[in-house]
Amino acid sequence: MYTAHPDRYADRPYRRTGRSGLKLPAISLGLWHNFGPDRPVDTQRAILRRAFDLGVTHFDLANNYGPPPGAAESALGEALKADFGSYRDELVISTKAGYLMWPGPYGEWGSRKYVLSSLDQSLSRMGLDYVDIFYSHRPDPETPLEETMGALHSAVQSGKALYVGISNYSAEQTREAARILGELGTPLLIHQPRYSMLDRRPEDEGLLDALDELQVGSIVFSPLEQGLLSSRYLDGIPEGSRAASDSPFLNSDSVTEDLVGQLRALDDIAKGRGQTLAQLALAWVLRGGRVTSALVGASSPQQIEDSVAATRNLDFDADELARIDAIVRP
C-alpha cells in the first residue's frame, strides 16, 4: 500500500492562483500522452506517486487525454482508488471539455449540452464527485460565450467543480469570459495557454497583461515545446523521439539546423546556471511570478524529479534574459 512521503511539502514552492485562495505547485503534472493503455500501469502509478512525494499536488487532465480519449481520466481513477483515496483533499484535480469526444453535433466545442455532459462523463471515469478546476478547453466560434461560461457556472453551482478556467482563449476572449463569469458570481480562476521560450504569443498578444489586469492565474502547457527544449535534440533528431515519429504535434521538419544551434546556445546558458536545458526552460516561464504553474508531462519518475528540481533556481539576471532573447529572437 502506498504511503506518501512525510516531507512532501518541505521547501516546495506554491503560488497563489490570481486573487483566489487556491495555491498551486510551481510544477504541475499533466496526464496528456503518457496515461493510456499503451503505457505500463506500474510506470503510470510510479510517476503519480513520485510526483505527489515531491509536493506536486496538481494533476491536470482533459476529457480527450489518452490516447485513446478518456483513457487518462480512467487511469487516474484507478490510481486514485489504489493509492490516493486518503489524500483526495490534498490534491487539485482538473479536467477540460472542448475537443471531440463522441459522434454527432453534441460531441465537442462549447454548448451547454456538451460541456455538462462531458463533465459528468469525466467524473464517472475518475470515480470522483467533483473536480477542483473545470475548463473550457477552447473557445467555440459558433456558441455564444454566455452559454459556455454559463455551463461552467452551473458546474460550480451543482458542486461538480470548485473553480473554473479557460484554455486557448485570446486576451480579448479572456476579458469577456471573465466579465460574464463575474456577473454570474463564479470568478474566472485560471487560464491555460501555450507558452515557452520559443513560443511568446501570450506575451506578444497581450494575454499575460490581461491576466495581470484581471488578477487571473495562469498555468502554461508545452513549456518544453514538445520536448524540443530538452537535451534530446542537441545533436539532431534521436531515434524514438517524438520528432522522429508521426506525431502531429512535432515532426522532423521542425528540427532545423538553425533550431539545433539555438538549443545548443541555450544549453550553454543552462550549464552556467547549473541546470539542464529543460530546467532552464521551466525556470524561464516561472520567472518573476507572472505564471502560476508550469505543466509538465513525464514518462518516468526521473523526469518529474528533474522538472521539480528546476524550482531551485528561478531567478534570472538581466544579462541572462538578454542572452536568451538574442538566441531565440535575434
Coordinates of C-alpha atoms in Angstrom, one line a residue:
M1 CA 0.0 0.0 0.0
Y2 CA 1.3 3.4 -1.0
T3 CA 2.1 5.9 1.8
A4 CA 3.1 9.4 0.8
H5 CA 6.5 10.8 1.8
P6 CA 6.2 12.7 5.1
D7 CA 8.3 15.6 3.9
R8 CA 6.4 16.1 0.6
Y9 CA 5.6 19.8 1.5
A10 CA 9.1 20.7 2.8
D11 CA 10.6 23.6 0.8
R12 CA 8.2 23.3 -2.1
P13 CA 7.1 26.5 -3.8
Y14 CA 3.3 27.0 -4.0
R15 CA 1.9 30.0 -5.7
R16 CA -1.5 31.7 -5.2
T17 CA -3.7 31.5 -8.2
G18 CA -4.8 35.0 -9.2
R19 CA -6.7 36.6 -6.3
S20 CA -8.2 33.3 -5.2
G21 CA -7.4 31.3 -2.1
L22 CA -6.1 28.4 -4.1
K23 CA -2.4 27.7 -4.3
L24 CA -0.8 25.5 -7.0
P25 CA 2.6 23.9 -7.0
A26 CA 5.1 25.7 -9.3
I27 CA 5.3 22.4 -11.3
S28 CA 2.1 20.6 -12.1
L29 CA 1.8 17.1 -13.7
G30 CA -0.1 16.9 -17.0
L31 CA -1.5 13.5 -17.9
W32 CA -1.7 14.2 -21.7
H33 CA 0.2 11.5 -23.5
N34 CA 1.6 9.0 -21.0
F35 CA -1.5 7.7 -19.4
G36 CA -3.2 5.3 -21.8
P37 CA -3.3 1.6 -22.3
D38 CA -0.1 1.6 -24.4
R39 CA 1.9 2.6 -21.2
P40 CA 2.6 0.1 -18.4
V41 CA 0.3 0.7 -15.5
D42 CA 3.1 0.3 -13.0
T43 CA 5.0 3.1 -14.7
Q44 CA 2.0 5.4 -14.6
R45 CA 1.4 4.7 -10.9
A46 CA 5.1 5.3 -10.2
I47 CA 5.0 8.7 -11.9
L48 CA 2.0 9.8 -9.9
R49 CA 3.4 8.6 -6.6
R50 CA 6.8 10.2 -7.2
A51 CA 5.1 13.5 -8.2
F52 CA 3.0 13.6 -5.0
D53 CA 6.0 12.6 -2.9
L54 CA 7.7 15.7 -4.3
G55 CA 4.9 18.0 -3.4
V56 CA 3.3 18.1 -6.9
T57 CA -0.3 18.2 -5.7
H58 CA -1.9 19.2 -9.1
F59 CA -2.8 16.6 -11.7
D60 CA -4.1 18.1 -14.9
L61 CA -6.3 16.3 -17.4
A62 CA -8.9 16.7 -20.2
N63 CA -11.7 14.5 -21.4
N64 CA -9.7 13.7 -24.6
Y65 CA -6.4 12.8 -23.0
G66 CA -5.0 9.4 -23.5
P67 CA -4.8 8.0 -26.1
P68 CA -7.5 7.0 -26.7
P69 CA -9.7 9.8 -25.5
G70 CA -10.8 9.2 -21.9
A71 CA -8.0 6.8 -21.1
A72 CA -6.0 9.3 -18.9
E73 CA -9.0 10.0 -16.7
S74 CA -9.8 6.3 -16.4
A75 CA -6.1 5.6 -15.5
L76 CA -6.2 8.4 -12.9
G77 CA -9.4 7.0 -11.5
E78 CA -7.8 3.6 -10.9
A79 CA -4.7 5.3 -9.3
L80 CA -6.9 7.3 -7.0
K81 CA -8.7 4.2 -5.9
A82 CA -5.5 2.3 -5.4
D83 CA -3.2 4.9 -3.9
F84 CA -4.7 8.3 -3.3
G85 CA -8.1 7.7 -1.7
S86 CA -7.0 9.1 1.7
Y87 CA -5.2 12.0 0.1
R88 CA -8.0 13.5 -2.0
D89 CA -8.2 16.7 0.0
E90 CA -4.5 17.3 -0.6
L91 CA -4.9 17.0 -4.4
V92 CA -6.0 19.5 -7.1
I93 CA -7.5 17.6 -10.0
S94 CA -8.5 19.5 -13.1
T95 CA -10.2 18.4 -16.4
K96 CA -11.5 20.1 -19.5
A97 CA -14.2 19.9 -22.2
G98 CA -13.9 21.3 -25.7
Y99 CA -12.5 18.7 -28.1
L100 CA -14.2 15.8 -29.9
M101 CA -15.3 13.0 -27.6
W102 CA -18.3 11.3 -29.3
P103 CA -20.0 11.4 -32.7
G104 CA -22.7 13.8 -33.7
P105 CA -23.3 17.5 -33.2
Y106 CA -23.1 17.4 -29.4
G107 CA -19.7 15.8 -29.0
E108 CA -17.4 18.8 -28.9
W109 CA -17.0 22.6 -28.7
G110 CA -18.8 24.7 -26.1
S111 CA -22.6 24.1 -26.0
R112 CA -24.2 23.7 -22.6
K113 CA -25.3 20.2 -23.5
Y114 CA -21.8 19.1 -24.4
V115 CA -19.9 20.8 -21.6
L116 CA -22.0 19.5 -18.8
S117 CA -22.4 16.0 -20.3
S118 CA -18.6 15.8 -20.7
L119 CA -18.1 16.8 -17.1
D120 CA -20.4 14.0 -15.9
Q121 CA -18.5 11.5 -18.1
S122 CA -15.2 12.8 -16.7
L123 CA -16.3 12.4 -13.1
S124 CA -17.5 8.9 -13.8
R125 CA -14.2 7.9 -15.4
M126 CA -12.2 9.2 -12.5
G127 CA -14.7 8.0 -9.8
L128 CA -15.0 11.5 -8.3
D129 CA -17.9 13.6 -7.0
Y130 CA -16.2 16.8 -8.1
V131 CA -13.1 18.2 -9.8
D132 CA -11.2 21.1 -8.4
I133 CA -10.9 23.0 -11.7
F134 CA -13.1 22.6 -14.7
Y135 CA -12.0 24.3 -18.0
S136 CA -13.5 25.3 -21.3
H137 CA -10.7 23.8 -23.4
R138 CA -11.1 26.1 -26.4
P139 CA -13.5 28.9 -27.5
D140 CA -16.4 27.8 -29.7
P141 CA -16.8 30.2 -32.7
E142 CA -20.5 29.3 -33.1
T143 CA -21.8 29.1 -29.5
P144 CA -22.4 32.4 -27.5
L145 CA -19.7 32.8 -24.9
E146 CA -22.5 33.4 -22.4
E147 CA -23.7 29.8 -22.9
T148 CA -20.3 28.2 -22.4
M149 CA -19.5 30.4 -19.4
G150 CA -23.0 29.7 -18.1
A151 CA -22.3 26.0 -18.3
L152 CA -19.0 26.5 -16.2
H153 CA -21.0 28.5 -13.7
S154 CA -23.6 25.6 -13.5
A155 CA -20.8 23.1 -12.8
V156 CA -19.8 25.1 -9.8
Q157 CA -23.4 25.7 -8.6
S158 CA -24.0 21.9 -8.8
G159 CA -21.0 21.1 -6.7
K160 CA -19.3 19.2 -9.5
A161 CA -16.4 21.8 -9.8
L162 CA -14.9 24.1 -7.2
Y163 CA -13.3 26.5 -9.7
V164 CA -13.4 27.2 -13.4
G165 CA -10.8 28.1 -16.1
I166 CA -10.4 28.5 -19.8
S167 CA -7.7 27.4 -22.2
N168 CA -6.6 28.6 -25.6
Y169 CA -8.6 31.8 -25.4
S170 CA -7.3 35.1 -26.7
A171 CA -6.7 38.2 -24.5
E172 CA -10.0 39.7 -25.7
Q173 CA -11.9 36.5 -25.3
T174 CA -10.4 36.1 -21.8
R175 CA -11.6 39.6 -20.7
E176 CA -15.1 38.8 -22.0
A177 CA -15.2 35.4 -20.3
A178 CA -14.0 36.9 -17.0
R179 CA -16.7 39.6 -17.3
I180 CA -19.5 37.1 -17.9
L181 CA -18.4 34.8 -15.1
G182 CA -18.0 37.7 -12.7
E183 CA -21.6 38.8 -13.4
L184 CA -22.8 35.2 -12.8
G185 CA -20.9 35.1 -9.5
T186 CA -18.3 32.5 -10.4
P187 CA -14.9 34.2 -10.8
L188 CA -12.5 33.1 -13.6
L189 CA -9.7 31.3 -11.7
I190 CA -7.1 30.5 -14.3
H191 CA -6.1 30.4 -17.9
Q192 CA -4.1 27.6 -19.5
P193 CA -2.1 28.9 -22.6
R194 CA 0.8 27.5 -24.5
Y195 CA 3.9 29.4 -23.6
S196 CA 7.7 28.8 -23.7
M197 CA 10.9 30.4 -24.6
L198 CA 10.2 29.5 -28.2
D199 CA 6.5 30.5 -28.2
R200 CA 6.0 34.0 -26.9
R201 CA 2.4 34.5 -28.1
P202 CA 1.0 35.1 -24.6
E203 CA 3.4 38.0 -24.2
D204 CA 3.2 39.3 -27.8
E205 CA -0.6 39.2 -28.0
G206 CA -1.3 40.7 -24.6
L207 CA -2.6 37.7 -22.8
L208 CA -0.3 37.9 -19.8
D209 CA -1.1 41.6 -19.5
A210 CA -4.8 40.8 -19.5
L211 CA -4.4 38.1 -16.8
D212 CA -2.4 40.6 -14.7
E213 CA -5.1 43.2 -15.0
L214 CA -7.9 40.7 -14.3
Q215 CA -5.9 39.0 -11.4
V216 CA -6.4 35.6 -13.0
G217 CA -3.9 32.9 -12.6
S218 CA -2.1 31.1 -15.4
I219 CA -0.8 27.6 -15.9
V220 CA 1.2 27.1 -19.1
F221 CA 1.3 24.0 -21.2
S222 CA 4.2 22.9 -23.5
P223 CA 6.8 24.9 -21.6
L224 CA 9.4 22.5 -23.1
E225 CA 7.9 22.8 -26.7
Q226 CA 7.0 19.1 -27.0
G227 CA 10.5 18.2 -25.7
L228 CA 12.5 20.4 -28.0
L229 CA 13.7 22.4 -25.0
S230 CA 15.5 19.4 -23.6
S231 CA 18.8 17.6 -24.1
R232 CA 17.2 15.2 -26.6
Y233 CA 17.6 17.3 -29.7
L234 CA 21.0 18.9 -29.0
D235 CA 22.5 16.6 -31.7
G236 CA 19.6 16.5 -34.1
I237 CA 16.7 14.0 -34.0
P238 CA 17.2 10.9 -31.9
E239 CA 15.7 7.6 -32.7
G240 CA 12.4 7.0 -30.8
S241 CA 11.8 10.7 -30.1
R242 CA 8.5 12.5 -30.8
A243 CA 10.0 14.3 -33.8
A244 CA 11.1 11.0 -35.3
S245 CA 7.6 9.6 -35.1
D246 CA 4.4 10.5 -37.0
S247 CA 3.3 12.8 -34.2
P248 CA 1.0 15.7 -35.4
F249 CA 2.4 17.8 -32.6
L250 CA 6.1 17.7 -33.6
N251 CA 7.7 16.4 -36.8
S252 CA 11.2 16.2 -38.2
D253 CA 10.7 19.3 -40.4
S254 CA 10.6 21.4 -37.2
V255 CA 14.1 20.4 -36.1
T256 CA 16.2 22.5 -38.4
E257 CA 19.9 23.2 -38.2
D258 CA 19.2 26.7 -37.0
L259 CA 17.0 25.4 -34.2
V260 CA 19.6 22.9 -33.1
G261 CA 22.1 25.8 -33.0
Q262 CA 19.7 27.8 -30.8
L263 CA 19.1 24.8 -28.5
R264 CA 22.9 24.3 -28.0
A265 CA 23.3 28.0 -27.2
L266 CA 20.5 27.8 -24.7
D267 CA 22.1 24.7 -23.2
D268 CA 25.3 26.7 -22.6
I269 CA 23.3 29.2 -20.6
A270 CA 21.7 26.4 -18.6
K271 CA 25.0 24.8 -17.8
G272 CA 26.2 28.2 -16.5
R273 CA 23.3 28.2 -14.1
G274 CA 23.8 24.6 -13.0
Q275 CA 20.7 23.4 -14.8
T276 CA 19.7 21.2 -17.7
L277 CA 18.1 22.8 -20.7
A278 CA 14.7 21.6 -19.6
Q279 CA 15.2 23.1 -16.2
L280 CA 16.2 26.4 -17.7
A281 CA 13.1 26.4 -19.9
L282 CA 10.8 25.7 -16.9
A283 CA 12.6 28.3 -14.7
W284 CA 12.2 30.8 -17.5
V285 CA 8.4 30.5 -17.8
L286 CA 8.1 30.7 -14.0
R287 CA 10.4 33.7 -13.7
G288 CA 9.1 36.8 -11.9
G289 CA 5.9 35.1 -10.7
R290 CA 3.6 36.1 -13.7
V291 CA 2.9 32.4 -14.4
T292 CA 1.4 30.4 -11.5
S293 CA 2.4 26.9 -12.5
A294 CA 4.1 25.1 -15.4
L295 CA 2.6 21.9 -16.7
V296 CA 5.0 19.0 -17.5
G297 CA 4.4 15.6 -18.8
A298 CA 6.5 12.6 -17.6
S299 CA 7.2 9.2 -19.0
S300 CA 9.3 8.2 -15.9
P301 CA 9.6 9.2 -12.3
Q302 CA 13.1 10.6 -13.1
Q303 CA 11.5 13.1 -15.5
I304 CA 9.3 14.5 -12.8
E305 CA 12.2 14.7 -10.4
D306 CA 14.2 16.6 -13.0
S307 CA 11.3 19.0 -13.6
V308 CA 10.7 19.7 -9.9
A309 CA 14.5 20.4 -9.5
A310 CA 14.1 23.4 -11.8
T311 CA 12.4 25.3 -8.9
R312 CA 15.7 25.5 -7.0
N313 CA 16.8 28.4 -9.2
L314 CA 14.0 30.6 -10.7
D315 CA 16.0 33.9 -10.7
F316 CA 17.5 35.4 -13.8
D317 CA 19.6 38.4 -14.1
A318 CA 19.2 40.9 -16.9
D319 CA 22.2 39.6 -18.8
E320 CA 20.8 36.0 -18.9
L321 CA 17.4 37.2 -20.1
A322 CA 19.0 39.3 -22.8
R323 CA 21.2 36.4 -23.9
I324 CA 18.2 34.1 -24.2
D325 CA 16.3 36.7 -26.2
A326 CA 19.2 37.2 -28.5
I327 CA 19.3 33.5 -29.2
V328 CA 15.6 32.8 -29.8
R329 CA 14.5 36.3 -31.0
P330 CA 17.5 37.6 -33.0

